[in-house]
Amino acid sequence: MANSLISDSLVLLQAVSVIIVAALLISRSRQFNDVIDGKPTTKSQMLLAIFFGMVSIYGSIIGINFLGAIISVRDLGPLVGGLACGPVVGLGAGLIGAAFRISEGGFTAPACSIAAALAGIIGGIIYRRKGRFPGIAFSTAFALLFELFHMLLTLAISQPFDMAMDVVSQAFGPMILANGAGMLIFAFIIENVIRERETMRERDRYQLELQIKKAELVVAADIQKSFLPGKIPSPNGFDIAATSIPAKEVGGDFYDFAMQDGNLQLVIADVSGKGVPAALFMALSRIIVRACSAPLRSGFERLRCANKMIVDESGSDTSGMFVTLFLGRLNLLDRILVYANAGHNPPLLFRADLKSIERMDVTGVALGMMAEMEYEQRQVSLAPGDVLLLYTDGIVEAMNKMEDLFGERRLRSALTAAANLSAQEILDRILRDLAGFAEGVEQSDDITAVVIKVTG
Amino acid sequence: MSKMEIIHSLIDDIPVLTVSGKIDAMTSKDLENALAGLIDNNGNFLVIDMEKVEYLSSSGLRVLMASLNKLKKNQGDLLLAALQPFVKEVFSLTGAIRFFSIYPSHKEAIKSLQR
């Protein structure tokens, strides 16, 4: 008795092994994935019903004939079909399994075929109720209980009862064991597939979102580029070059030029932070500074106006956002530069005659920090050969691998070394020195520079 | 990579944040969260000991400005202590130095509050 329990169980477990291999294959099929994704077509449901029906038939064929009854894992196919794929697949597989069992005959045929059909139907109803595969523990417990029910059904309707009793006592152990183990492994495979599909769906969703964000940023970057002067002015006697390289797609730096009554108005500015928040604040600040630049206003008036508007309109009070800004008005005839500096990195002025560098110091507080600030304005007189360098902190605060800063000292060296070249060449030299210093360390802040050289 | 550490303490019932490392675009978010928690939970005065802060970017200064404004609205203040030269330069360059009370050490900052 104990021997046959073991040998019968082994036969059934061998059958289960074959079924598992088939299950692994089917779990990779498009039809199965359609069902898992919750959008099964009629065709995939039919194919799956046939597949699980075949699994049931295979279970019958490989089963052990005992006194005209068949000890088998016939119920496993319909059970899994119903639990994992719903009522249609469960019912189909159950009917196929049942029909085959009837064709085999024997005194337990009615009970066993009813059981096969019910396995699929009840499995399908559970799936429908839960809206999904009910999980590993539930499915395995259900399979064990169902086999118990199968045994009781056999006892209840198979005649003669004594023979049914013999069959059940022989079949009880192996069938519960093999169907339970089969379901356990099946359930594992199905759960894996479900989780895999979920992860994939999430990843796809995330990637789609990312793509949309990227596309939006590309548009934003284009819009922001259009804020920069399309053409660098080239007034007589001056050579001008400028560049702005955001650390991310969009940034918080900007520069601006405007020709007005024989004057060149120039602005360089840097909004606190970087990325999208800085870009929004930059767009607002740029418009405000322009709006405040009515022709008659002097530099300090423009800064006072811009500061007040930024504080009033931008919510900088709560966000703490601010913008450092240098603005100048260069008279193209007498080469006098009147400037005001709201907390911006002091521009450097290379003097050709002395070969020395002057700083154009801060004359007031960064814009947006506090309303009602006063700004001073100063002026310098430029001479041929002089080079004016406006820049943002992305240059002096660029870091190398050792986390050293590029610093003003290196910037001054680059400027001095290149001062006799053209404006563009001076700019290139500065950027080259910067790249050489950073040695491939990622740019961490927006970089902007404007070079104005007095040529004659 | 750039790292920042924040240690919370309570000295004579005044919350003191001891910050060390670099306050840049990345780390300033952590500082912002730490400050937001304190401003919501605690009294109106806060001290930040910045002796071990070696770098402060404009993102970091933004966070400090926002916190200062929030505290001042509640008749409070944000006191800064022990600024290193580089950090102090950021404050003076932008002009933010005008709005903050700055002390040589957190002890002196606390003493000023007890007066």
Coordinates of C-alpha atoms in Angstrom, one line a residue:
Chain A
M1 CA 0.0 0.0 0.0
A2 CA 2.7 2.4 1.0
N3 CA 4.7 1.3 -1.9
S4 CA 2.0 1.9 -4.4
L5 CA 1.3 5.3 -2.8
I6 CA 4.9 6.3 -3.6
S7 CA 5.0 4.8 -7.1
D8 CA 1.7 6.2 -8.1
S9 CA 2.6 9.6 -6.8
L10 CA 5.9 9.4 -8.8
V11 CA 4.0 8.6 -12.0
L12 CA 1.6 11.5 -11.4
L13 CA 4.5 13.9 -10.6
Q14 CA 6.2 12.8 -13.8
A15 CA 3.1 13.8 -15.6
V16 CA 3.1 17.1 -13.7
S17 CA 6.7 17.7 -14.8
V18 CA 5.7 17.4 -18.5
I19 CA 2.7 19.7 -17.9
I20 CA 5.0 22.2 -16.2
V21 CA 7.2 22.4 -19.2
A22 CA 4.2 22.9 -21.5
A23 CA 3.0 25.5 -19.0
L24 CA 6.3 27.4 -19.2
L25 CA 6.0 27.5 -22.9
I26 CA 2.4 28.6 -22.9
S27 CA 3.1 31.3 -20.3
R28 CA 5.3 33.0 -22.8
S29 CA 2.7 32.9 -25.6
R30 CA 1.0 36.0 -26.8
Q31 CA -2.4 34.4 -26.1
F32 CA -1.6 34.0 -22.4
N33 CA -0.2 37.5 -22.1
D34 CA -3.3 38.9 -23.7
V35 CA -5.3 37.3 -20.9
I36 CA -2.9 38.5 -18.2
D37 CA -3.1 42.0 -19.7
G38 CA -6.9 41.8 -19.3
K39 CA -7.7 42.0 -23.0
P40 CA -8.2 38.4 -24.3
T41 CA -9.5 37.9 -27.8
T42 CA -12.0 35.2 -28.5
K43 CA -9.4 33.4 -30.5
S44 CA -6.8 33.4 -27.7
Q45 CA -9.4 32.2 -25.3
M46 CA -10.3 29.3 -27.6
L47 CA -6.7 28.4 -28.1
L48 CA -6.0 28.5 -24.4
A49 CA -9.1 26.4 -23.7
I50 CA -7.8 23.8 -26.2
F51 CA -4.4 23.9 -24.6
F52 CA -5.6 23.3 -21.1
G53 CA -8.1 20.7 -22.4
M54 CA -5.1 18.9 -24.0
V55 CA -3.3 19.1 -20.7
S56 CA -6.4 17.5 -19.1
I57 CA -6.4 14.7 -21.8
Y58 CA -2.7 14.2 -21.3
G59 CA -3.4 13.8 -17.5
S60 CA -5.9 11.1 -18.3
I61 CA -3.8 9.2 -20.7
I62 CA -0.7 9.2 -18.4
G63 CA -3.0 8.3 -15.4
I64 CA -2.8 4.9 -13.7
N65 CA -5.6 2.5 -14.4
F66 CA -6.8 1.0 -11.2
L67 CA -9.8 -1.3 -11.1
G68 CA -11.2 0.6 -14.2
A69 CA -10.8 3.9 -12.5
I70 CA -8.0 6.3 -13.5
I71 CA -5.8 7.9 -11.0
S72 CA -4.7 11.1 -12.7
V73 CA -3.9 14.8 -12.8
R74 CA -6.8 15.4 -15.2
D75 CA -8.3 18.2 -13.2
L76 CA -5.1 20.3 -13.2
G77 CA -5.5 21.7 -16.7
P78 CA -9.1 22.9 -16.3
L79 CA -8.3 24.2 -12.8
V80 CA -5.4 26.3 -14.0
G81 CA -7.2 27.4 -17.2
G82 CA -10.2 28.6 -15.1
L83 CA -8.2 30.2 -12.3
A84 CA -5.7 31.9 -14.6
C85 CA -7.7 32.7 -17.7
G86 CA -11.3 32.9 -16.6
P87 CA -14.6 31.1 -17.1
V88 CA -14.4 30.7 -20.9
V89 CA -11.1 28.9 -20.9
G90 CA -12.0 27.0 -17.7
L91 CA -15.2 25.8 -19.1
G92 CA -13.7 24.9 -22.5
A93 CA -10.8 23.0 -21.0
G94 CA -13.1 21.3 -18.5
L95 CA -15.5 20.1 -21.2
I96 CA -12.7 18.8 -23.3
G97 CA -11.2 16.9 -20.3
A98 CA -14.6 15.6 -19.4
A99 CA -15.5 14.4 -22.9
F100 CA -12.2 12.5 -23.1
R101 CA -12.8 11.0 -19.7
I102 CA -16.2 9.8 -20.7
S103 CA -14.8 8.2 -23.9
E104 CA -12.4 6.2 -21.7
G105 CA -15.3 4.6 -19.8
G106 CA -15.1 2.8 -16.5
F107 CA -17.3 2.9 -13.5
T108 CA -15.9 6.3 -12.2
A109 CA -16.3 8.0 -15.6
P110 CA -19.4 10.0 -14.6
A111 CA -17.8 11.3 -11.3
C112 CA -14.5 12.0 -12.9
S113 CA -15.8 13.8 -16.0
I114 CA -18.2 15.9 -13.8
A115 CA -15.1 16.7 -11.7
A116 CA -13.1 17.8 -14.7
A117 CA -15.8 20.0 -16.0
L118 CA -16.5 21.5 -12.6
A119 CA -12.8 22.2 -12.0
G120 CA -12.8 24.5 -15.0
I121 CA -16.2 26.1 -14.2
I122 CA -15.5 26.8 -10.5
G123 CA -11.9 28.0 -11.3
G124 CA -13.4 30.4 -13.9
I125 CA -16.0 31.7 -11.4
I126 CA -13.3 32.3 -8.9
Y127 CA -11.3 34.2 -11.5
R128 CA -14.3 36.3 -12.4
R129 CA -15.1 37.1 -8.7
K130 CA -11.5 38.2 -8.0
G131 CA -11.0 39.9 -11.3
R132 CA -7.6 38.2 -11.6
F133 CA -5.6 35.1 -10.8
P134 CA -6.2 34.5 -7.1
G135 CA -2.6 34.0 -6.1
I136 CA -0.3 31.1 -5.2
A137 CA -1.7 30.2 -1.7
F138 CA -5.3 30.4 -2.7
S139 CA -4.9 28.4 -5.9
T140 CA -3.0 25.6 -4.2
A141 CA -5.5 25.4 -1.3
F142 CA -8.3 25.4 -3.9
A143 CA -6.7 22.6 -5.8
L144 CA -6.3 20.5 -2.7
L145 CA -9.9 21.1 -1.6
F146 CA -11.1 20.4 -5.1
E147 CA -9.4 17.0 -5.2
L148 CA -11.0 16.2 -1.9
F149 CA -14.3 17.1 -3.4
H150 CA -13.5 14.9 -6.4
M151 CA -13.0 12.0 -4.1
L152 CA -16.2 12.6 -2.2
L153 CA -18.1 12.9 -5.5
T154 CA -16.6 9.6 -6.7
L155 CA -17.8 7.9 -3.5
A156 CA -21.2 9.5 -3.8
I157 CA -22.2 8.6 -7.3
S158 CA -19.9 5.7 -8.4
Q159 CA -21.4 2.2 -8.2
P160 CA -20.6 -0.2 -6.6
F161 CA -19.6 1.8 -3.5
D162 CA -17.1 -0.8 -2.3
M163 CA -15.1 -0.6 -5.4
A164 CA -15.3 3.2 -5.3
M165 CA -14.0 3.1 -1.7
D166 CA -11.1 0.9 -2.9
V167 CA -10.3 3.3 -5.7
V168 CA -10.5 6.4 -3.5
S169 CA -8.3 4.9 -0.8
Q170 CA -5.7 4.1 -3.4
A171 CA -6.1 7.4 -5.4
F172 CA -6.6 9.8 -2.5
G173 CA -2.9 10.4 -1.6
P174 CA -1.3 10.5 -5.0
M175 CA -4.0 12.7 -6.6
I176 CA -4.1 15.3 -3.8
L177 CA -0.3 15.4 -3.7
A178 CA 0.2 15.6 -7.5
N179 CA -2.6 18.0 -8.2
G180 CA -1.6 20.2 -5.3
A181 CA 2.1 20.2 -6.3
G182 CA 1.2 20.8 -9.9
M183 CA -1.0 23.8 -9.0
L184 CA 1.6 25.2 -6.7
I185 CA 4.3 25.2 -9.5
F186 CA 1.8 26.4 -12.0
A187 CA 0.7 29.2 -9.7
F188 CA 4.3 30.3 -9.3
I189 CA 4.9 30.5 -13.0
I190 CA 1.7 32.4 -13.5
E191 CA 2.4 34.9 -10.7
N192 CA 5.9 35.4 -12.2
V193 CA 4.4 36.2 -15.6
I194 CA 1.8 38.5 -14.1
R195 CA 4.5 40.4 -12.1
E196 CA 6.7 40.5 -15.1
R197 CA 3.9 42.0 -17.2
E198 CA 3.1 44.5 -14.5
T199 CA 6.7 45.6 -14.3
M200 CA 6.9 45.9 -18.0
R201 CA 3.7 47.9 -18.2
E202 CA 5.0 50.2 -15.5
R203 CA 8.3 50.6 -17.2
D204 CA 6.6 51.3 -20.5
R205 CA 4.4 53.9 -18.8
Y206 CA 7.4 55.5 -17.2
Q207 CA 9.3 55.5 -20.4
L208 CA 6.4 57.1 -22.2
E209 CA 6.1 59.8 -19.6
L210 CA 9.8 60.4 -19.8
Q211 CA 9.6 60.7 -23.5
I212 CA 6.8 63.2 -23.3
K213 CA 8.8 65.2 -20.6
K214 CA 11.8 65.1 -22.8
A215 CA 9.9 66.3 -25.8
E216 CA 8.4 69.1 -23.7
L217 CA 11.8 70.1 -22.5
V218 CA 13.1 70.2 -26.1
V219 CA 10.3 72.6 -26.9
A220 CA 11.0 74.6 -23.8
A221 CA 14.7 74.7 -24.7
D222 CA 13.8 76.0 -28.1
I223 CA 11.6 78.7 -26.7
Q224 CA 14.3 79.7 -24.2
K225 CA 16.9 79.9 -27.0
S226 CA 14.6 82.3 -28.8
F227 CA 14.9 84.5 -25.7
L228 CA 18.6 85.0 -26.4
P229 CA 19.5 87.6 -29.0
G230 CA 19.4 85.9 -32.4
K231 CA 22.2 88.0 -33.7
I232 CA 25.0 89.4 -31.7
P233 CA 25.3 93.1 -32.6
S234 CA 28.5 94.3 -34.3
P235 CA 28.7 98.0 -33.8
N236 CA 31.6 99.9 -35.3
G237 CA 34.7 99.8 -33.1
F238 CA 33.5 96.9 -31.1
D239 CA 33.9 93.1 -31.4
I240 CA 31.3 91.1 -29.5
A241 CA 30.9 87.4 -28.8
A242 CA 28.5 85.6 -26.5
T243 CA 27.4 82.1 -25.5
S244 CA 25.0 80.5 -23.0
I245 CA 25.2 76.8 -22.2
P246 CA 22.5 75.5 -19.8
A247 CA 23.5 72.6 -17.5
K248 CA 20.2 70.9 -18.2
E249 CA 17.9 71.3 -21.2
V250 CA 16.8 74.7 -19.9
G251 CA 18.5 77.1 -17.6
G252 CA 18.4 80.3 -15.6
D253 CA 21.1 82.3 -17.3
F254 CA 20.5 84.9 -20.0
Y255 CA 22.1 87.8 -21.8
D256 CA 20.5 90.5 -23.9
F257 CA 21.6 93.3 -26.2
A258 CA 19.7 96.3 -27.6
M259 CA 20.9 99.1 -29.7
Q260 CA 19.4 102.4 -28.6
D261 CA 20.3 105.9 -29.8
G262 CA 23.9 105.3 -30.3
N263 CA 24.1 103.2 -27.2
L264 CA 24.5 99.5 -26.7
Q265 CA 22.4 98.2 -23.8
L266 CA 23.7 95.0 -22.4
V267 CA 22.4 92.6 -19.8
I268 CA 23.8 89.4 -18.2
A269 CA 21.8 87.6 -15.5
D270 CA 21.7 84.4 -13.5
V271 CA 18.7 83.1 -11.7
S272 CA 19.2 81.1 -8.5
G273 CA 19.1 77.4 -9.1
K274 CA 18.9 75.7 -12.5
G275 CA 16.5 73.6 -14.6
V276 CA 12.8 74.3 -15.1
P277 CA 12.2 76.5 -12.1
A278 CA 15.1 78.7 -13.0
A279 CA 14.0 78.9 -16.6
L280 CA 10.5 80.1 -15.7
F281 CA 12.0 82.7 -13.4
M282 CA 14.4 83.7 -16.1
A283 CA 11.7 84.2 -18.6
L284 CA 9.8 86.5 -16.2
S285 CA 12.9 88.4 -15.2
R286 CA 14.0 89.0 -18.7
I287 CA 10.6 90.5 -19.7
I288 CA 10.5 92.6 -16.5
V289 CA 14.0 94.0 -17.2
R290 CA 13.0 94.8 -20.7
A291 CA 9.8 96.5 -19.6
C292 CA 11.7 98.6 -17.1
S293 CA 14.2 99.7 -19.8
A294 CA 12.3 102.6 -21.1
P295 CA 14.8 104.8 -23.0
L296 CA 15.1 107.5 -20.4
R297 CA 15.7 105.5 -17.3
S298 CA 19.1 105.2 -15.9
G299 CA 20.7 101.9 -14.8
F300 CA 19.8 102.3 -11.1
E301 CA 16.2 103.3 -12.0
R302 CA 15.8 100.3 -14.2
L303 CA 17.2 98.0 -11.5
R304 CA 14.9 99.5 -8.8
C305 CA 11.9 99.1 -11.1
A306 CA 12.8 95.5 -12.1
N307 CA 13.5 94.5 -8.4
K308 CA 10.1 95.9 -7.3
M309 CA 8.3 94.1 -10.1
I310 CA 10.0 90.8 -9.5
V311 CA 9.3 90.9 -5.8
D312 CA 5.7 91.9 -6.5
E313 CA 5.0 89.5 -9.3
S314 CA 7.1 86.4 -8.9
G315 CA 6.4 85.2 -5.4
S316 CA 10.1 85.4 -4.8
D317 CA 9.2 86.2 -1.2
T318 CA 8.0 82.6 -0.6
S319 CA 10.3 80.8 -3.1
G320 CA 13.4 82.7 -2.1
M321 CA 14.2 82.9 -5.9
F322 CA 16.4 85.8 -7.0
V323 CA 18.3 86.9 -10.0
T324 CA 21.7 88.5 -10.1
L325 CA 21.9 90.9 -13.0
F326 CA 24.4 93.2 -14.5
L327 CA 23.3 95.9 -16.9
G328 CA 25.3 98.4 -18.8
R329 CA 24.8 101.1 -21.3
L330 CA 27.8 101.6 -23.6
N331 CA 28.0 104.8 -25.5
L332 CA 29.4 103.7 -28.8
L333 CA 30.9 107.1 -29.6
D334 CA 32.7 108.2 -26.4
R335 CA 33.1 104.5 -25.2
I336 CA 31.8 105.3 -21.8
L337 CA 30.1 102.4 -20.1
V338 CA 27.5 103.2 -17.4
Y339 CA 26.6 100.2 -15.3
A340 CA 24.7 98.9 -12.3
N341 CA 25.3 95.5 -10.8
A342 CA 22.6 93.8 -8.8
G343 CA 24.5 91.1 -6.9
H344 CA 26.1 89.7 -10.1
N345 CA 29.6 88.2 -10.4
P346 CA 31.6 91.3 -11.1
P347 CA 32.5 91.5 -14.8
L348 CA 36.2 91.7 -15.5
L349 CA 37.6 94.5 -17.5
F350 CA 41.0 93.9 -19.1
R351 CA 42.9 97.1 -19.6
A352 CA 45.1 96.9 -22.7
D353 CA 47.5 99.7 -21.6
L354 CA 48.3 98.4 -18.1
K355 CA 47.8 94.7 -18.9
S356 CA 45.7 94.5 -15.7
I357 CA 42.2 93.6 -14.8
E358 CA 39.6 95.7 -13.1
R359 CA 36.4 94.3 -11.5
M360 CA 33.1 96.0 -12.0
D361 CA 31.8 95.6 -8.5
V362 CA 28.3 95.0 -7.1
T363 CA 26.3 98.2 -6.7
G364 CA 23.2 96.7 -5.1
V365 CA 21.4 93.6 -4.0
A366 CA 20.3 90.7 -6.3
L367 CA 16.8 91.3 -7.7
G368 CA 13.9 89.7 -6.0
M369 CA 15.3 89.4 -2.5
M370 CA 13.6 92.4 -1.0
A371 CA 11.4 95.2 -2.3
E372 CA 12.5 98.8 -2.1
M373 CA 16.2 98.3 -2.7
E374 CA 18.4 101.1 -4.0
Y375 CA 21.0 100.6 -6.7
E376 CA 24.0 102.7 -7.5
Q377 CA 25.4 103.2 -10.9
R378 CA 29.0 103.7 -11.9
Q379 CA 30.8 104.4 -15.1
V380 CA 34.1 103.5 -16.8
S381 CA 35.7 104.8 -19.9
L382 CA 36.9 102.1 -22.3
A383 CA 40.0 102.4 -24.6
P384 CA 41.0 100.5 -27.7
G385 CA 42.3 97.0 -26.8
D386 CA 40.3 96.8 -23.6
V387 CA 38.2 93.7 -23.2
L388 CA 35.1 93.5 -21.1
L389 CA 34.1 90.0 -19.9
L390 CA 30.6 89.4 -18.4
Y391 CA 30.1 85.9 -17.0
T392 CA 27.9 83.8 -14.7
D393 CA 28.9 81.8 -11.7
G394 CA 28.7 78.5 -13.7
I395 CA 32.2 79.4 -14.9
V396 CA 34.0 80.3 -11.7
E397 CA 32.1 77.6 -9.8
A398 CA 32.8 74.8 -12.3
M399 CA 34.4 71.9 -10.4
N400 CA 37.0 69.3 -11.3
K401 CA 37.4 65.7 -10.0
M402 CA 39.1 67.0 -6.9
E403 CA 36.1 69.3 -6.3
D404 CA 38.3 72.4 -6.7
L405 CA 36.5 75.4 -8.2
F406 CA 37.7 77.0 -11.5
G407 CA 37.7 80.3 -9.7
E408 CA 38.2 83.9 -10.7
R409 CA 42.0 83.5 -10.8
R410 CA 41.9 81.0 -13.6
L411 CA 39.4 83.0 -15.5
R412 CA 41.6 86.1 -15.2
S413 CA 44.6 84.1 -16.6
A414 CA 42.6 83.0 -19.5
L415 CA 41.4 86.5 -20.2
T416 CA 44.8 88.0 -19.9
A417 CA 46.4 85.3 -22.1
A418 CA 43.8 85.8 -24.9
A419 CA 43.2 89.5 -24.6
N420 CA 44.9 90.4 -27.9
L421 CA 42.8 87.9 -29.9
S422 CA 39.2 88.5 -31.2
A423 CA 36.2 88.4 -29.0
Q424 CA 35.2 85.0 -30.2
E425 CA 38.7 83.6 -29.8
I426 CA 38.8 85.0 -26.2
L427 CA 35.5 83.3 -25.5
D428 CA 36.7 80.0 -27.0
R429 CA 39.9 80.2 -25.0
I430 CA 38.0 80.6 -21.8
L431 CA 35.7 77.7 -22.6
R432 CA 38.7 75.6 -23.6
D433 CA 40.5 76.3 -20.3
L434 CA 37.3 75.5 -18.5
A435 CA 36.9 72.2 -20.2
G436 CA 40.5 71.4 -19.6
F437 CA 40.1 72.1 -15.9
A438 CA 36.9 70.2 -15.5
E439 CA 38.4 67.1 -17.2
G440 CA 35.0 65.6 -18.1
V441 CA 33.3 66.3 -14.8
E442 CA 29.7 67.0 -15.7
Q443 CA 28.7 70.7 -16.0
S444 CA 26.8 71.4 -12.9
D445 CA 25.5 75.0 -13.5
D446 CA 24.5 77.1 -16.5
I447 CA 27.5 78.8 -18.2
T448 CA 27.1 82.1 -19.9
A449 CA 29.7 84.6 -21.0
V450 CA 29.7 87.8 -23.1
V451 CA 33.0 89.3 -24.4
I452 CA 33.1 92.8 -25.7
K453 CA 36.4 94.0 -27.2
V454 CA 37.1 97.6 -28.1
T455 CA 38.8 97.4 -31.5
G456 CA 39.4 101.0 -32.4
Chain B
M1 CA 29.9 63.2 -5.1
S2 CA 28.8 66.2 -3.3
K3 CA 27.6 65.5 0.1
M4 CA 26.0 67.4 2.8
E5 CA 25.1 66.5 6.4
I6 CA 22.7 68.1 8.8
I7 CA 22.7 67.5 12.5
H8 CA 19.7 68.8 14.5
S9 CA 20.2 69.9 18.1
L10 CA 18.4 71.9 20.6
I11 CA 20.5 74.4 22.6
D12 CA 18.8 76.3 25.4
D13 CA 15.5 75.4 23.6
I14 CA 16.6 77.0 20.4
P15 CA 16.8 74.7 17.4
V16 CA 20.3 74.6 15.9
L17 CA 21.1 73.0 12.5
T18 CA 24.8 72.1 12.1
V19 CA 25.4 71.8 8.4
S20 CA 28.5 70.4 6.9
G21 CA 29.7 69.8 3.3
K22 CA 28.5 71.4 0.1
I23 CA 25.1 73.1 -0.3
D24 CA 24.5 72.8 -4.0
A25 CA 21.6 72.2 -6.3
M26 CA 21.4 68.6 -5.3
T27 CA 21.8 68.9 -1.5
S28 CA 19.8 72.2 -1.1
K29 CA 16.6 70.1 -1.4
D30 CA 17.5 68.2 1.8
L31 CA 18.3 71.5 3.6
E32 CA 15.0 72.9 2.4
N33 CA 13.1 69.8 3.8
A34 CA 15.0 70.0 7.1
L35 CA 14.3 73.7 7.5
A36 CA 10.6 73.3 6.5
G37 CA 10.2 70.7 9.2
L38 CA 11.7 73.0 11.8
I39 CA 9.8 76.1 10.8
D40 CA 6.5 74.2 10.9
N41 CA 7.2 72.5 14.2
N42 CA 9.2 74.9 16.3
G43 CA 9.4 78.5 17.5
N44 CA 10.2 81.4 15.4
F45 CA 14.0 81.4 15.8
L46 CA 16.5 79.1 14.1
V47 CA 20.3 79.0 14.1
I48 CA 22.3 77.4 11.3
D49 CA 25.9 76.7 12.2
M50 CA 27.8 76.8 8.9
E51 CA 31.3 76.4 10.1
K52 CA 31.7 73.2 8.1
V53 CA 29.9 74.4 5.0
E54 CA 32.6 74.7 2.3
Y55 CA 30.4 75.6 -0.6
L56 CA 27.1 77.4 -1.1
S57 CA 25.5 77.6 -4.5
S58 CA 22.7 80.0 -5.5
S59 CA 20.2 77.2 -5.0
G60 CA 21.4 76.9 -1.4
L61 CA 21.1 80.7 -0.9
R62 CA 17.6 80.5 -2.4
V63 CA 16.6 78.0 0.3
L64 CA 18.0 80.2 3.1
M65 CA 16.3 83.3 1.7
A66 CA 12.9 81.5 1.5
S67 CA 13.3 80.2 5.1
L68 CA 14.4 83.6 6.4
N69 CA 11.3 85.3 4.8
K70 CA 9.0 82.6 6.3
L71 CA 10.5 83.1 9.8
K72 CA 10.4 86.9 9.5
K73 CA 6.7 86.7 8.7
N74 CA 6.2 85.1 12.1
Q75 CA 8.3 87.8 13.8
G76 CA 11.1 85.3 13.9
D77 CA 14.6 85.2 12.4
L78 CA 17.1 82.9 10.9
L79 CA 20.6 83.3 12.5
L80 CA 23.6 82.2 10.6
A81 CA 26.9 81.3 12.4
A82 CA 30.5 80.8 11.5
L83 CA 30.5 81.5 7.7
Q84 CA 33.6 80.4 5.8
P85 CA 35.2 82.9 3.5
F86 CA 33.7 81.4 0.3
V87 CA 30.3 81.2 1.7
K88 CA 30.5 84.7 3.1
E89 CA 31.5 85.9 -0.3
V90 CA 28.3 84.5 -1.8
F91 CA 26.3 86.4 0.8
S92 CA 28.1 89.7 0.3
L93 CA 28.2 89.5 -3.5
T94 CA 24.5 88.9 -3.9
G95 CA 23.7 91.4 -1.1
A96 CA 21.9 88.8 0.9
I97 CA 24.3 89.6 3.8
R98 CA 22.0 92.6 4.5
F99 CA 19.0 90.5 5.4
F100 CA 20.7 87.9 7.6
S101 CA 22.0 88.2 11.2
I102 CA 25.4 86.6 11.0
Y103 CA 27.4 85.6 14.1
P104 CA 31.0 84.3 14.5
S105 CA 29.7 81.1 16.3
H106 CA 26.4 79.4 17.1
K107 CA 27.0 80.2 20.8
E108 CA 27.0 83.9 20.1
A109 CA 24.0 83.6 17.9
I110 CA 22.1 81.9 20.8
K111 CA 23.4 84.4 23.3
S112 CA 22.0 87.2 21.1
L113 CA 18.5 85.5 21.2
Q114 CA 18.6 85.3 25.0
R115 CA 19.2 89.0 25.5

